Protein backbone atom coordinates (compact mmCIF):
# COMPACT_ATOMS: atom_id res chain seq x y z
CA MET A 1 -117.58 -238.11 74.29
CA THR A 2 -120.84 -236.91 72.57
CA PRO A 3 -123.50 -238.63 74.74
CA PHE A 4 -125.89 -241.05 72.85
CA THR A 5 -129.03 -243.05 73.42
CA VAL A 6 -129.95 -246.82 72.84
CA LEU A 7 -133.20 -247.43 71.17
CA GLN A 8 -134.89 -250.84 71.84
CA SER A 9 -138.24 -252.29 71.08
CA VAL A 10 -139.64 -255.57 72.73
CA TYR A 11 -142.88 -257.38 72.38
CA LYS A 12 -144.48 -260.22 74.08
CA SER A 13 -143.07 -263.01 71.71
CA ASP A 14 -139.63 -262.00 72.52
CA SER A 15 -137.48 -264.25 74.82
CA PRO A 16 -136.95 -263.03 78.35
CA ALA A 17 -133.34 -264.77 78.47
CA PHE A 18 -132.53 -263.15 75.11
CA LEU A 19 -133.36 -259.50 76.22
CA ASP A 20 -131.44 -260.29 79.45
CA GLU A 21 -128.31 -261.30 77.30
CA SER A 22 -128.89 -257.98 75.15
CA LEU A 23 -129.32 -255.48 78.21
CA GLN A 24 -126.24 -257.33 79.67
CA SER A 25 -124.24 -256.68 76.73
CA ILE A 26 -125.10 -252.99 76.80
CA ALA A 27 -123.88 -252.86 80.80
CA ASP A 28 -120.56 -254.52 79.71
CA ASN A 29 -119.63 -251.99 76.90
CA THR A 30 -116.60 -249.65 77.51
CA LEU A 31 -118.73 -246.53 76.86
CA GLN A 32 -121.98 -246.47 78.70
CA PRO A 33 -125.31 -244.74 77.15
CA ASP A 34 -127.04 -241.85 78.54
CA ARG A 35 -130.30 -243.63 78.52
CA VAL A 36 -131.67 -246.72 77.19
CA VAL A 37 -134.97 -246.16 75.97
CA LEU A 38 -136.96 -249.32 75.94
CA VAL A 39 -140.32 -249.25 74.08
CA LYS A 40 -142.89 -251.75 75.15
CA ASP A 41 -144.58 -252.67 71.94
CA GLY A 42 -147.90 -254.18 73.44
CA VAL A 43 -148.62 -255.85 76.56
CA LEU A 44 -145.68 -257.95 77.50
CA THR A 45 -145.49 -261.28 79.39
CA PRO A 46 -144.84 -261.29 83.24
CA GLU A 47 -141.26 -263.02 82.39
CA LEU A 48 -140.30 -260.08 80.05
CA GLU A 49 -141.66 -257.39 82.87
CA CYS A 50 -139.46 -259.53 85.40
CA VAL A 51 -136.41 -259.01 83.16
CA ILE A 52 -137.08 -255.26 82.83
CA GLU A 53 -137.58 -254.55 86.27
CA SER A 54 -134.22 -256.67 87.27
CA TRP A 55 -132.29 -253.90 85.10
CA ARG A 56 -133.66 -250.81 86.83
CA GLY A 57 -130.98 -249.22 88.66
CA LYS A 58 -128.41 -251.09 86.67
CA LEU A 59 -129.12 -249.47 83.41
CA PRO A 60 -130.38 -245.90 82.94
CA LEU A 61 -133.69 -247.49 81.63
CA GLU A 62 -136.44 -245.16 80.46
CA VAL A 63 -139.56 -247.80 79.77
CA VAL A 64 -142.44 -246.51 77.44
CA GLY A 65 -144.92 -247.96 75.55
CA TYR A 66 -148.56 -248.85 74.69
CA GLU A 67 -151.27 -251.47 75.32
CA GLU A 68 -151.42 -252.85 71.43
CA ASN A 69 -149.03 -254.20 69.34
CA ARG A 70 -148.21 -252.06 66.49
CA GLY A 71 -144.86 -253.31 64.83
CA LEU A 72 -141.30 -252.21 64.69
CA GLY A 73 -141.54 -248.95 62.63
CA TYR A 74 -144.37 -247.53 64.91
CA ALA A 75 -142.27 -248.53 68.02
CA LEU A 76 -139.06 -246.95 66.89
CA ASN A 77 -140.91 -243.67 65.90
CA TYR A 78 -142.43 -243.53 69.15
CA GLY A 79 -139.28 -244.14 71.31
CA LEU A 80 -137.60 -241.23 69.36
CA GLN A 81 -139.74 -238.83 70.93
CA PHE A 82 -138.22 -239.53 74.62
CA VAL A 83 -134.46 -239.43 72.98
CA ARG A 84 -132.78 -236.61 74.25
CA THR A 85 -129.26 -237.03 72.62
CA GLU A 86 -128.18 -236.28 69.21
CA LEU A 87 -126.83 -239.80 68.68
CA VAL A 88 -128.93 -242.65 68.64
CA ALA A 89 -127.54 -246.43 68.84
CA ARG A 90 -130.33 -249.21 67.53
CA MET A 91 -130.36 -252.86 68.79
CA ASP A 92 -132.71 -255.58 68.50
CA SER A 93 -133.86 -257.15 71.89
CA ASP A 94 -132.20 -260.57 71.05
CA ASP A 95 -128.70 -259.37 69.83
CA ILE A 96 -125.42 -258.84 71.51
CA CYS A 97 -123.24 -255.85 71.34
CA VAL A 98 -119.59 -256.40 71.31
CA PRO A 99 -117.71 -254.69 74.13
CA ALA A 100 -116.27 -251.65 72.30
CA ARG A 101 -119.21 -250.90 69.98
CA PHE A 102 -120.61 -247.90 71.40
CA GLU A 103 -116.97 -246.41 72.11
CA LYS A 104 -115.93 -246.91 68.29
CA GLN A 105 -119.09 -245.60 66.80
CA ALA A 106 -119.49 -242.60 69.05
CA ALA A 107 -115.84 -241.88 68.34
CA PHE A 108 -116.47 -241.87 64.82
CA MET A 109 -119.40 -239.98 64.42
CA GLU A 110 -117.58 -237.21 67.02
CA LEU A 111 -114.66 -237.24 64.11
CA HIS A 112 -117.09 -236.95 61.11
CA PRO A 113 -120.02 -234.78 62.08
CA GLU A 114 -121.05 -234.99 58.07
CA ILE A 115 -122.02 -238.64 58.81
CA ALA A 116 -125.49 -239.24 59.66
CA LEU A 117 -125.64 -242.83 59.63
CA LEU A 118 -123.09 -245.60 60.70
CA SER A 119 -123.41 -249.32 60.97
CA GLY A 120 -120.88 -252.13 60.80
CA TYR A 121 -120.50 -256.01 60.13
CA ILE A 122 -122.11 -258.29 62.20
CA ASP A 123 -121.66 -262.26 63.27
CA GLU A 124 -124.73 -264.49 63.46
CA PHE A 125 -125.20 -267.33 65.40
CA THR A 126 -127.75 -269.66 66.66
CA ASP A 127 -127.31 -270.83 69.99
CA ASP A 128 -123.69 -269.94 71.25
CA GLU A 129 -122.38 -266.44 70.69
CA ASN A 130 -119.15 -267.72 70.22
CA THR A 131 -119.97 -270.08 67.40
CA VAL A 132 -120.25 -267.86 64.26
CA VAL A 133 -122.55 -269.16 61.70
CA SER A 134 -122.01 -266.35 58.90
CA ARG A 135 -120.61 -262.80 59.08
CA ARG A 136 -122.33 -260.20 57.19
CA TYR A 137 -120.11 -257.50 55.46
CA VAL A 138 -121.61 -254.16 54.32
CA PRO A 139 -119.57 -251.57 52.19
CA VAL A 140 -117.89 -249.00 53.94
CA GLN A 141 -117.53 -245.83 51.94
CA HIS A 142 -120.41 -243.49 50.99
CA THR A 143 -120.37 -243.93 47.46
CA GLU A 144 -120.23 -247.75 47.70
CA ILE A 145 -123.11 -247.74 49.86
CA VAL A 146 -125.17 -246.02 47.42
CA ARG A 147 -124.29 -248.55 44.79
CA TYR A 148 -124.96 -251.20 47.07
CA LEU A 149 -128.42 -249.70 48.11
CA LYS A 150 -129.72 -250.42 44.57
CA LYS A 151 -129.64 -254.06 45.34
CA ARG A 152 -129.14 -254.85 48.97
CA ASN A 153 -129.40 -253.43 52.38
CA ALA A 154 -126.05 -251.70 52.94
CA PHE A 155 -126.40 -251.55 56.95
CA ASN A 156 -126.85 -253.95 59.52
CA HIS A 157 -130.15 -252.38 61.31
CA MET A 158 -129.19 -253.85 64.59
CA ALA A 159 -125.73 -252.34 64.57
CA VAL A 160 -126.97 -248.92 63.41
CA MET A 161 -125.97 -245.28 65.04
CA PHE A 162 -127.53 -242.19 63.55
CA ARG A 163 -128.20 -238.54 64.20
CA LYS A 164 -131.86 -238.23 65.73
CA ALA A 165 -132.26 -234.73 63.88
CA ALA A 166 -131.52 -236.50 60.40
CA VAL A 167 -133.89 -239.29 60.74
CA GLN A 168 -136.64 -237.10 61.76
CA ALA A 169 -136.06 -234.48 59.06
CA ALA A 170 -136.09 -237.71 56.33
CA GLY A 171 -139.41 -238.87 57.67
CA GLY A 172 -138.73 -241.28 60.47
CA TYR A 173 -139.52 -245.08 60.08
CA GLN A 174 -142.98 -245.47 57.83
CA GLU A 175 -145.17 -248.31 57.31
CA VAL A 176 -143.08 -250.41 54.80
CA PRO A 177 -143.82 -253.99 56.32
CA ARG A 178 -140.44 -255.85 56.67
CA PHE A 179 -138.41 -253.04 55.01
CA GLU A 180 -139.10 -250.21 57.60
CA ASP A 181 -135.24 -249.49 58.25
CA TYR A 182 -134.24 -249.91 54.51
CA ASP A 183 -136.55 -247.48 53.24
CA LEU A 184 -135.58 -245.34 55.79
CA TRP A 185 -131.74 -245.52 54.81
CA ILE A 186 -132.64 -245.04 51.29
CA ARG A 187 -134.66 -241.56 52.18
CA LEU A 188 -131.66 -240.16 54.06
CA ILE A 189 -129.59 -240.79 51.24
CA GLN A 190 -132.05 -239.22 48.96
CA ALA A 191 -132.32 -236.23 51.22
CA GLY A 192 -128.64 -235.70 50.77
CA TYR A 193 -127.15 -237.24 53.99
CA ARG A 194 -123.81 -239.37 54.11
CA ALA A 195 -123.43 -242.41 55.59
CA ALA A 196 -120.39 -245.14 56.58
CA ASN A 197 -119.93 -248.45 58.16
CA LEU A 198 -117.35 -249.52 59.97
CA ALA A 199 -115.19 -252.44 58.55
CA GLU A 200 -115.52 -254.43 61.86
CA VAL A 201 -117.99 -256.62 63.67
CA LEU A 202 -120.18 -254.35 66.29
CA VAL A 203 -122.70 -256.90 66.83
CA LYS A 204 -123.52 -260.42 67.28
CA ALA A 205 -127.05 -261.22 65.79
CA ARG A 206 -129.18 -264.11 66.69
CA ILE A 207 -130.55 -266.13 63.98
CA GLY A 208 -133.10 -268.93 63.80
CA ASN A 209 -136.60 -268.76 64.69
CA ASP A 210 -137.48 -269.59 61.08
CA MET A 211 -135.70 -266.53 59.94
CA ILE A 212 -135.77 -267.83 56.52
CA GLY A 213 -139.62 -268.78 56.63
CA ARG A 214 -140.30 -265.11 57.57
CA ARG A 215 -138.23 -264.18 54.18
CA HIS A 216 -140.25 -266.71 52.12
CA GLY A 217 -143.55 -266.91 50.31
CA ILE A 218 -146.35 -265.06 48.79
CA SER A 219 -146.91 -262.73 51.47
CA TYR A 220 -143.14 -261.65 51.68
CA CYS A 221 -143.18 -261.28 48.01
CA ARG A 222 -146.15 -258.88 48.39
CA LYS A 223 -144.19 -256.92 50.81
CA GLU A 224 -141.07 -256.70 48.73
CA LEU A 225 -142.88 -255.57 45.69
CA PHE A 226 -144.60 -252.67 47.70
CA PHE A 227 -140.96 -251.95 48.91
CA LEU A 228 -139.41 -252.02 45.20
CA LYS A 229 -142.39 -249.93 43.65
CA ARG A 230 -142.07 -247.30 46.31
CA GLN A 231 -138.39 -246.97 45.48
CA TYR A 232 -139.23 -246.87 41.85
CA ARG A 233 -142.00 -244.10 42.38
CA SER A 234 -139.31 -242.02 44.55
CA HIS A 235 -136.72 -242.23 41.50
CA PHE A 236 -134.36 -244.05 43.42
CA LEU A 237 -134.55 -247.13 41.23
CA SER A 238 -134.81 -246.68 37.46
CA ALA A 239 -137.40 -248.69 35.48
CA TRP A 240 -134.79 -251.24 34.33
CA GLU A 241 -133.41 -251.54 37.98
CA TYR A 242 -136.94 -251.86 39.37
CA LEU A 243 -137.48 -254.48 36.80
CA SER A 244 -134.61 -256.35 37.21
CA LEU A 245 -135.02 -256.71 40.78
CA VAL A 246 -138.45 -257.87 40.62
CA LEU A 247 -137.33 -260.72 37.82
CA VAL A 248 -134.64 -261.69 40.35
CA ARG A 249 -136.18 -261.44 43.89
CA VAL A 250 -139.54 -262.84 43.37
CA PRO A 251 -138.80 -266.15 41.86
CA VAL A 252 -135.98 -266.52 44.69
CA ARG A 253 -138.65 -266.15 47.31
CA LEU A 254 -140.80 -268.86 46.09
CA LEU A 255 -137.76 -271.37 46.34
CA PRO A 256 -137.96 -274.21 48.84
CA LYS A 257 -136.78 -272.85 52.42
CA LYS A 258 -133.78 -275.14 52.34
CA LEU A 259 -132.54 -273.75 48.87
CA LEU A 260 -133.10 -270.17 49.99
CA SER A 261 -131.34 -270.88 53.18
CA TYR A 262 -128.20 -271.56 51.10
CA ILE A 263 -128.47 -268.68 48.86
CA TYR A 264 -129.40 -266.08 51.67
CA ARG A 265 -126.21 -267.36 53.74
CA TYR A 266 -123.86 -266.79 50.78
CA LEU A 267 -125.28 -263.38 49.93
CA ARG A 268 -124.66 -262.29 53.66
CA SER A 269 -121.17 -263.27 53.79
CA THR A 270 -120.27 -261.78 50.50
CA PRO A 271 -118.64 -258.08 50.68
């Protein structure tokens, strides 16, 4: 099987307990990574440092980082320079991989060398990973993915596996706050790379910590408008598609959080 690297970022506000569970899910996988590149996005708390130290020797950890928090996009680009394998598996520091995630993705990528980007479904939970709140489906075939990207992110970023060379050729993660991954996937497609999703759950994703609040309000609207304008200027969106998305998305972001929560849960559970 083609070797792969897990790329993760951690910063001071992350939960030590959640990071420990996330690393445990890597160790429990049926196919083990060649290396786990863990990027410290700024100075961490002693508790987080303690968790990281406890995993040295149990996982092939390569811990790298810098002093000042720079954000997820910067952290992932920084971590990529330490990746020595063709395949890279992404996951967040509070999410849990299902036991066969890496084996299934690596096998698919080996069988389909034309695929540069691969994700799959995720189950979302709050406190208990076995109590699923919602499931986020994504389209499976490349043509469906391209159409879907016009409206919504067609990949669950915490379940992505990609080819390092393709991501670097597309320009890597760039400064598009809150939309770094979505922006990168579009640039990969625009560069002519092919993508797919597995029609099965690969990751259990933790929600909560005011997830809706982070996708609500004027500040988020500005970030979303910046992202949409970027896609229009790159000719990924037509003028009509751009205007339609602005008219739909901006009012929704300004709705009361409780109502936005219902809408968000419905959209995430709709194929």
